[in-house]
CSV table of C-alpha atoms and ligand atoms in Angstrom, one decimal:
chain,number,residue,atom,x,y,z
A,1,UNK,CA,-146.0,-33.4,46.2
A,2,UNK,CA,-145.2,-30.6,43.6
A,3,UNK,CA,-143.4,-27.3,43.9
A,4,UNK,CA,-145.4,-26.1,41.3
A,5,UNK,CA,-149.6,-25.7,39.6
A,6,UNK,CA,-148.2,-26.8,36.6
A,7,UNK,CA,-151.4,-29.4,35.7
A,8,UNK,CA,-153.1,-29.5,38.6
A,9,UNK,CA,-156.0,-28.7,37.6
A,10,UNK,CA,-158.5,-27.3,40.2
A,11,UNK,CA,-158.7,-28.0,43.8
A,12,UNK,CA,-161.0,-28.8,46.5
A,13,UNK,CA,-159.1,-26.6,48.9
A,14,UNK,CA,-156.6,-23.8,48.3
A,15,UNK,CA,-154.9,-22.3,51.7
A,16,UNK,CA,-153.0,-18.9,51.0
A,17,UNK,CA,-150.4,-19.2,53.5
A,18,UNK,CA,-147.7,-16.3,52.8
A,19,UNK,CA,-147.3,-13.5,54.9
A,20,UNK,CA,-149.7,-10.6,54.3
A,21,UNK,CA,-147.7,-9.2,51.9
A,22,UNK,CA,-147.3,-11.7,49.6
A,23,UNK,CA,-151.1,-12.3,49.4
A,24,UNK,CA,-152.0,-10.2,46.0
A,25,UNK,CA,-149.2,-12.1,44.5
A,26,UNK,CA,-150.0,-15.7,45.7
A,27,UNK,CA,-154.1,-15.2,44.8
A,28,UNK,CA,-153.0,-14.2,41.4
A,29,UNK,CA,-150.4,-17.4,41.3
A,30,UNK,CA,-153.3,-19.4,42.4
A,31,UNK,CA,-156.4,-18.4,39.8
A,32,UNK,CA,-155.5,-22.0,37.8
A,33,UNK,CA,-156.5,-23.8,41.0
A,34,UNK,CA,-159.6,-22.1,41.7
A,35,UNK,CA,-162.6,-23.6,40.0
A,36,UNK,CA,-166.3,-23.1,40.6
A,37,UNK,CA,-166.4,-25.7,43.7
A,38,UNK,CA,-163.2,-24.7,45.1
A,39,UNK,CA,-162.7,-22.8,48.3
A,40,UNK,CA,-159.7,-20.8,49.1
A,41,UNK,CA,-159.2,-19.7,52.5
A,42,UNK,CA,-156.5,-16.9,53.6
A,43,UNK,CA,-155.0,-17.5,57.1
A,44,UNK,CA,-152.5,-14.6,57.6
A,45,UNK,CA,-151.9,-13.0,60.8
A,46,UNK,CA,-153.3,-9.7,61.1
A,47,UNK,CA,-156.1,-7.8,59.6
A,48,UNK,CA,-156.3,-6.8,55.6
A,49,UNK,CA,-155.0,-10.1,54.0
A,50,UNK,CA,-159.1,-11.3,52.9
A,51,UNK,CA,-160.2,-8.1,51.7
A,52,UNK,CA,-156.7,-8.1,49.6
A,53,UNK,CA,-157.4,-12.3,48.2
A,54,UNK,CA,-160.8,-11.1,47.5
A,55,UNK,CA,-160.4,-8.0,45.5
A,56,UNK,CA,-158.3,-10.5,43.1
A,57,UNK,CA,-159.9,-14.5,43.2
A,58,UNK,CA,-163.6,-12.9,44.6
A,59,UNK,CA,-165.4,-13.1,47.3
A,60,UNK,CA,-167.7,-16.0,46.4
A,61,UNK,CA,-165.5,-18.4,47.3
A,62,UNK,CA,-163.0,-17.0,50.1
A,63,UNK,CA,-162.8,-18.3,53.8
A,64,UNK,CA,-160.9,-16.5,56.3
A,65,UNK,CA,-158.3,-18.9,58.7
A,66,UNK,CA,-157.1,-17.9,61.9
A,67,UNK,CA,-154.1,-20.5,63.4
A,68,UNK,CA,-152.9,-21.1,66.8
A,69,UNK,CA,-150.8,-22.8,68.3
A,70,UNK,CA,-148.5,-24.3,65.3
A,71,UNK,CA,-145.3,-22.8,65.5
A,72,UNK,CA,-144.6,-23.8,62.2
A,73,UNK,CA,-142.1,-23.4,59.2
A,74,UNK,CA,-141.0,-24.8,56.1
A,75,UNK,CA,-137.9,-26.9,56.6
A,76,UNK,CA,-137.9,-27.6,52.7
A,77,UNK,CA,-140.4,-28.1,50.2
A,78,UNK,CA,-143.3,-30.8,50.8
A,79,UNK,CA,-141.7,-30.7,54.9
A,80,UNK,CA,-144.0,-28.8,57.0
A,81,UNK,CA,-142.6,-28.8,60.9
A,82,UNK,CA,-144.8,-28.2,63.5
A,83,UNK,CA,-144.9,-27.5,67.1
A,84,UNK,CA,-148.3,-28.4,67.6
A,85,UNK,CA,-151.1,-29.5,65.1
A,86,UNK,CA,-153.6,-26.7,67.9
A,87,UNK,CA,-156.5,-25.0,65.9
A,88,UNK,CA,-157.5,-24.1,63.3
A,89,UNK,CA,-160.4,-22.0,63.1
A,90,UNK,CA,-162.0,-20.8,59.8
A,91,UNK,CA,-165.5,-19.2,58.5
A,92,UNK,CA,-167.1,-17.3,55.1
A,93,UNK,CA,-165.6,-14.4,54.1
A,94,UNK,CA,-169.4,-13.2,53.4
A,95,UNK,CA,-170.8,-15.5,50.9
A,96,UNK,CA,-169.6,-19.2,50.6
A,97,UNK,CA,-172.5,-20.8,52.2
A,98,UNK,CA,-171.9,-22.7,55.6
A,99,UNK,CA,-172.0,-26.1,54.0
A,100,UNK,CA,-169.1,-24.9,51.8
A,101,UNK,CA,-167.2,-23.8,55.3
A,102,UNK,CA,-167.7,-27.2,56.5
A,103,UNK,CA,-166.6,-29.0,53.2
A,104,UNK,CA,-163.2,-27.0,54.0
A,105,UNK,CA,-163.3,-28.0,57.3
A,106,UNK,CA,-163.3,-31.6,56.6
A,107,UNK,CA,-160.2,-31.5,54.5
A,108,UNK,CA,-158.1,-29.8,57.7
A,109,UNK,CA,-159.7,-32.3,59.9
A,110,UNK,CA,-159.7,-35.6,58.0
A,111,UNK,CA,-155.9,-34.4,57.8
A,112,UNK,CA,-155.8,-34.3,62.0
A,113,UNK,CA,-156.1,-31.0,62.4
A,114,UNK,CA,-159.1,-29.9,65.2
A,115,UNK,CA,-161.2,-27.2,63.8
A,116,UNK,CA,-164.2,-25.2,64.6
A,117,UNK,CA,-166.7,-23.1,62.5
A,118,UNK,CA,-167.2,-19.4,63.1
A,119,UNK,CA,-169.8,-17.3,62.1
A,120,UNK,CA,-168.6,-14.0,63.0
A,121,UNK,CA,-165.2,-13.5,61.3
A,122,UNK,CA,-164.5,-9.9,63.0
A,123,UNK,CA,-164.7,-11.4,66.4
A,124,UNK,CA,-162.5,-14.8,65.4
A,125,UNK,CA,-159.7,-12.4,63.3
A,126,UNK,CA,-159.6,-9.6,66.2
A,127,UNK,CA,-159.1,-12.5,69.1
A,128,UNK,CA,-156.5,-13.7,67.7
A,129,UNK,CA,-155.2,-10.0,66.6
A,130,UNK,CA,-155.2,-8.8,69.7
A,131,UNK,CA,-152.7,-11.2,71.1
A,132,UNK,CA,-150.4,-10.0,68.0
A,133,UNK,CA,-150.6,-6.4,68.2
A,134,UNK,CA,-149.7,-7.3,72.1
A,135,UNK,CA,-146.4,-9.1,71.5
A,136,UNK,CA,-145.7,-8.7,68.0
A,137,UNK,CA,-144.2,-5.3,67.7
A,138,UNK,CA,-142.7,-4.7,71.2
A,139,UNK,CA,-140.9,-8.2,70.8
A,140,UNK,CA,-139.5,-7.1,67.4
A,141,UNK,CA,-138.5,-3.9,68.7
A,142,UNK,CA,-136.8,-5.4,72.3
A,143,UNK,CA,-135.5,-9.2,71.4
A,144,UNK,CA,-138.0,-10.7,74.2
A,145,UNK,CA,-139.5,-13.6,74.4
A,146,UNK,CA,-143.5,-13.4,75.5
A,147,UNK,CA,-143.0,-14.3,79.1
A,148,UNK,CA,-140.2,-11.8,79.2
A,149,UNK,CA,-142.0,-9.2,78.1
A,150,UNK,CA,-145.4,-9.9,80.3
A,151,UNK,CA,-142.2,-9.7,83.5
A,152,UNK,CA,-140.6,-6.7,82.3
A,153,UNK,CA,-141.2,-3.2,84.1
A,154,UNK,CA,-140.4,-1.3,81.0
A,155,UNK,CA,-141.5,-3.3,78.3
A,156,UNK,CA,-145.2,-4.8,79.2
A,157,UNK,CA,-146.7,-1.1,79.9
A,158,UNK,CA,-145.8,-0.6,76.1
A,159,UNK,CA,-147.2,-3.6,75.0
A,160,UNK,CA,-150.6,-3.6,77.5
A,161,UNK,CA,-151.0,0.0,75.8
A,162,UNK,CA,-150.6,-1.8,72.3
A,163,UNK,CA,-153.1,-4.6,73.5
A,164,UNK,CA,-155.8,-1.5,75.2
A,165,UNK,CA,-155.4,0.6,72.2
A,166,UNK,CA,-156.7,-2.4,70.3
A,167,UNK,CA,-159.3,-3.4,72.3
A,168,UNK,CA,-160.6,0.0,72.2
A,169,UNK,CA,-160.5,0.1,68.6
A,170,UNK,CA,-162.2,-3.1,68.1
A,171,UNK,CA,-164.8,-1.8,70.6
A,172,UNK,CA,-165.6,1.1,68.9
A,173,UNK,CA,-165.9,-1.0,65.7
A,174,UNK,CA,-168.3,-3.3,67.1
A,175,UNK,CA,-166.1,-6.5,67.0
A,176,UNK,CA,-167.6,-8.7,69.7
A,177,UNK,CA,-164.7,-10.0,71.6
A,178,UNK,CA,-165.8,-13.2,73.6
A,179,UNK,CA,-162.7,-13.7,75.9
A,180,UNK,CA,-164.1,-12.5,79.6
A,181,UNK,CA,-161.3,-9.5,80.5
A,182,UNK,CA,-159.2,-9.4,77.0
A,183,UNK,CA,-156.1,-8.3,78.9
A,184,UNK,CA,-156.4,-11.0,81.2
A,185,UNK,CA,-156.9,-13.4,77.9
A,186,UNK,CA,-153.8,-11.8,76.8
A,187,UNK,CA,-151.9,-12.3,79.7
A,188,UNK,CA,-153.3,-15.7,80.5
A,189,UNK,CA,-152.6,-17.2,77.0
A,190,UNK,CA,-149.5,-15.4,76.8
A,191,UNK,CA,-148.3,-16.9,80.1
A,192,UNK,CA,-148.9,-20.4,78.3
A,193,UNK,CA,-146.6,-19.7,75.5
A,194,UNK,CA,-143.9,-17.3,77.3
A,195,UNK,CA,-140.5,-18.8,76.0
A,196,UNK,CA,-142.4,-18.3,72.6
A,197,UNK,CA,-140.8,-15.2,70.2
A,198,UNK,CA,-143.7,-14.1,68.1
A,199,UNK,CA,-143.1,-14.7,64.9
A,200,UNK,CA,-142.6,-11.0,63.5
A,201,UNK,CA,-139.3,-11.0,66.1
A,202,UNK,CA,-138.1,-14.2,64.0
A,203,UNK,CA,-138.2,-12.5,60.9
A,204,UNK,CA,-136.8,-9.1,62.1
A,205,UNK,CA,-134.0,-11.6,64.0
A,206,UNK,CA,-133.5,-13.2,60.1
A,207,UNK,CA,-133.5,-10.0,58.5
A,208,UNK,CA,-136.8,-10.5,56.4
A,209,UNK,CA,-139.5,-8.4,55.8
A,210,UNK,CA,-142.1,-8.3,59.0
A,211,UNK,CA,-145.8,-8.2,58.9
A,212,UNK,CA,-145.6,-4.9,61.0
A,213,UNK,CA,-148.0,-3.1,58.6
A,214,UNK,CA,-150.6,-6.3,58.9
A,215,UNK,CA,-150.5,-6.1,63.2
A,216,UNK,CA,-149.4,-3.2,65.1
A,217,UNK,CA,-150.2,-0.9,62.2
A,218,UNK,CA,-153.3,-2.3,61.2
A,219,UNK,CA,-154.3,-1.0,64.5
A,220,UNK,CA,-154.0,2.8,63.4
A,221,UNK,CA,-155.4,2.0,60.3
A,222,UNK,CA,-158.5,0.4,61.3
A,223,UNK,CA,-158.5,3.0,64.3
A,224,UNK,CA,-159.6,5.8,61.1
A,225,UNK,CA,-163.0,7.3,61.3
A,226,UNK,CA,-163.7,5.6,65.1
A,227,UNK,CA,-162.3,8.4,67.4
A,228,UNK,CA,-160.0,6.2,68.7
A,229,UNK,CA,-156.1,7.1,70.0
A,230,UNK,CA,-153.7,4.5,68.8
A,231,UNK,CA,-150.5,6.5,69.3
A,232,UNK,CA,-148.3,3.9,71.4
A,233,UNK,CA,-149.1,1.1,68.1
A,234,UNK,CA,-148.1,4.1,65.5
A,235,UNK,CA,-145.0,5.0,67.7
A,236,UNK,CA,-144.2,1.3,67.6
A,237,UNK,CA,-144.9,0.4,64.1
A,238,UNK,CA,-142.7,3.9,63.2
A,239,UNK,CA,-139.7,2.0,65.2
A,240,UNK,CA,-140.1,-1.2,63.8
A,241,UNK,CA,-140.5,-0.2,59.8
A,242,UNK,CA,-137.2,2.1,60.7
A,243,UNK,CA,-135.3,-1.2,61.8
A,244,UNK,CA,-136.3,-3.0,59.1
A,245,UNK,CA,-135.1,-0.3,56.7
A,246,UNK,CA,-131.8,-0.8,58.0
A,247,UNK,CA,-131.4,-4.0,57.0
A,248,UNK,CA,-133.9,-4.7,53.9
B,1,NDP,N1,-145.9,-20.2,61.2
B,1,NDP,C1,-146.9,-20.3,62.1
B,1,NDP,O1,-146.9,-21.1,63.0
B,1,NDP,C2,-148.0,-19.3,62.1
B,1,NDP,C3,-148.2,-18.4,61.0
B,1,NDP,N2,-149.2,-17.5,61.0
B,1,NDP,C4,-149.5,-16.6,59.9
B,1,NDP,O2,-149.5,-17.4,58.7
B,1,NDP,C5,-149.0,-16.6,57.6
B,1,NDP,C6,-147.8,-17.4,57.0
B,1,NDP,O3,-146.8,-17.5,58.0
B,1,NDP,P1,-145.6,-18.5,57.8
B,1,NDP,O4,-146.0,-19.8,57.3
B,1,NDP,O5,-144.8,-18.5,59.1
B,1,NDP,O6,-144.7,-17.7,56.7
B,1,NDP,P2,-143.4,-18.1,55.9
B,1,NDP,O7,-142.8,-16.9,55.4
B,1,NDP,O8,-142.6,-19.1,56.7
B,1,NDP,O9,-143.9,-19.0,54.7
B,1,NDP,C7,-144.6,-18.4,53.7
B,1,NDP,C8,-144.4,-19.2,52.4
B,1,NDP,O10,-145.1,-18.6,51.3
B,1,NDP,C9,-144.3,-18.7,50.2
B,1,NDP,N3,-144.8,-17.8,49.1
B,1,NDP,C10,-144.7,-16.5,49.1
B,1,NDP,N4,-145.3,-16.0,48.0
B,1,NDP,C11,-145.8,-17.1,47.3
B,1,NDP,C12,-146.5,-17.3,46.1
B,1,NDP,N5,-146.8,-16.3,45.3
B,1,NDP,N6,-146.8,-18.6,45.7
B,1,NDP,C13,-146.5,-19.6,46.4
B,1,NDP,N7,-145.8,-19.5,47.6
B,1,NDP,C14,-145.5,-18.3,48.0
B,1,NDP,C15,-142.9,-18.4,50.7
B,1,NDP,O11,-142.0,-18.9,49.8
B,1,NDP,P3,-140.5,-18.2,49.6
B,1,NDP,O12,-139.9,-18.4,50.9
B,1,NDP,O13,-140.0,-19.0,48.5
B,1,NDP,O14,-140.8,-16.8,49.4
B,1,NDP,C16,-142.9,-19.1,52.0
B,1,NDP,O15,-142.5,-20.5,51.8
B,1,NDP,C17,-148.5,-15.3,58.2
B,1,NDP,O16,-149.5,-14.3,58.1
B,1,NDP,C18,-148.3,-15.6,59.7
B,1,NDP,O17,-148.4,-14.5,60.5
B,1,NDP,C19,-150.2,-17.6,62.0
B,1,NDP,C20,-150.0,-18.4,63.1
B,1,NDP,C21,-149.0,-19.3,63.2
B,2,KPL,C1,-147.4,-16.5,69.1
B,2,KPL,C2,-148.2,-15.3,68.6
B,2,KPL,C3,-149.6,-15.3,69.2
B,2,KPL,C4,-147.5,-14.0,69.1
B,2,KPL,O1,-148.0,-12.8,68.8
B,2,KPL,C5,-148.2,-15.3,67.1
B,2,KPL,O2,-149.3,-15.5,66.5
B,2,KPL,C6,-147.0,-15.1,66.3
B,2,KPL,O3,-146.0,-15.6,66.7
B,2,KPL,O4,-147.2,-14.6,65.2
């Protein structure tokens, strides 16, 4: 284990785990690892964090992650604690070739992780996304927990808005979501997870810098251009970025 590149050399695999902010700096951090039969795959939360790893390593060798199911953090270096080793789904950003995806692969799952292989990143990024913009920013913005919010007469309309507003946005994009009724799939995983506080609350609850910007404003963002309403996620991001001036 090492806390650092220092003489490394390159490697088979290199996961950009920060939060979407921290993406530009960690790809640049990173370049001494990458080598011509390296992939790197980003697996933030969110939407924008690829386009951002690609503009500095390239897109030639990216992969895109999406986790579930982890509830993970960093106890101390080389300690990774987990609350479940779920999923861990990954494709090409647009040109590492499948083979490639699946060398990848095989490091996650020779490490006992289960995995599975997506051709259409849109639609793997957005299911998950959904399910973030849903809980993220109304659970930073309220203290609940996901169940509570799903029971609460005030606080679900706001966050089912967050989750429509979304769908309709990655309808009008094209994204083909494959999850039957996606409010239902919201609600149903949601349901499975309710004493769970999405992990933007735990930040705003340590006073850290939130991936607001990445989820529930990355809905008006990628909203541009389609037509597309998104005011309940821009009211919500407004709120959240406010709180978090207060205390960063
Ligand atoms: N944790 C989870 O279970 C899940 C997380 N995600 C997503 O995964 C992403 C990462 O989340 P999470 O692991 O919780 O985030 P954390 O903030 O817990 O961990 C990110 C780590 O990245 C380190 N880091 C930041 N910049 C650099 C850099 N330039 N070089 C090396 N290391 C760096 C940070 O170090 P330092 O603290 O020293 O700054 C920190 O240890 C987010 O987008 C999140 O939404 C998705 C699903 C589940
Ligand atoms: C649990 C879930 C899906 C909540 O939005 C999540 O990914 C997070 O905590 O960031």
């Amino acid at each position: 284990m090492s806390t650092t590149i220092d003489g490394l050399g390159t490697a088979d695999l290199v996961v950009i785990a920060t939060k979407a902010f921290d993406v530009e700096r960690a790809a640049h951090d990173a370049r001494p690892l990458v080598g011509s039969g390296t992939i790197v795959q980003s697996i933030q939360n969110g939407l924008g964090s690829a386009d951002r790893v690609a503009g500095v390593l390239g897109p030639e060798r990216l992969s895109v992650g999406v986790v579930g199911g982890f509830g993970a953090l960093l106890p101390e270096p080389g300690v990774a604690h987990h609350n479940g080793m779920e999923l861990v789904r990954f494709g090409s950003y647009g040109t590492l070739p499948a083979a490639e995806v699946a060398r990848g692969a095989e490091v996650w799952s020779t490490s006992g992780f289960d995995v599975r292989l997506f051709e259409d990143i849109d639609r793997m990024v957005w299911e998950k996304f959904i399910m973030n913009v849903t809980f993220s920013g109304p659970a930073s913005l309220t203290g609940l927990t996901i169940g509570q919010i799903l029971d609460d007469p005030d606080a679900w309309p706001v966050a089912r808005a967050c989750a429509l507003e979304a769908i309709a946005v990655a309808q009008a994009r094209g994204v083909a979501l494959e999850v039957g009724d996606p409010l239902e799939h919201i609600r149903h995983l949601g349901g499975a997870i309710g004493n769970a506080r999405p992990s933007m609350l735990i930040d705003v609850q340590h006073r850290r810098r939130c991936e607001i910007d990445a989820i529930n404003g990355a809905v008006v963002t990628a909203a541009a251009g389609t037509g597309v309403p998104t005011p309940v996620n821009a009211a919500v991001s407004s709120l959240v970025r406010a709180m978090e001036r207060t205390y960063l």
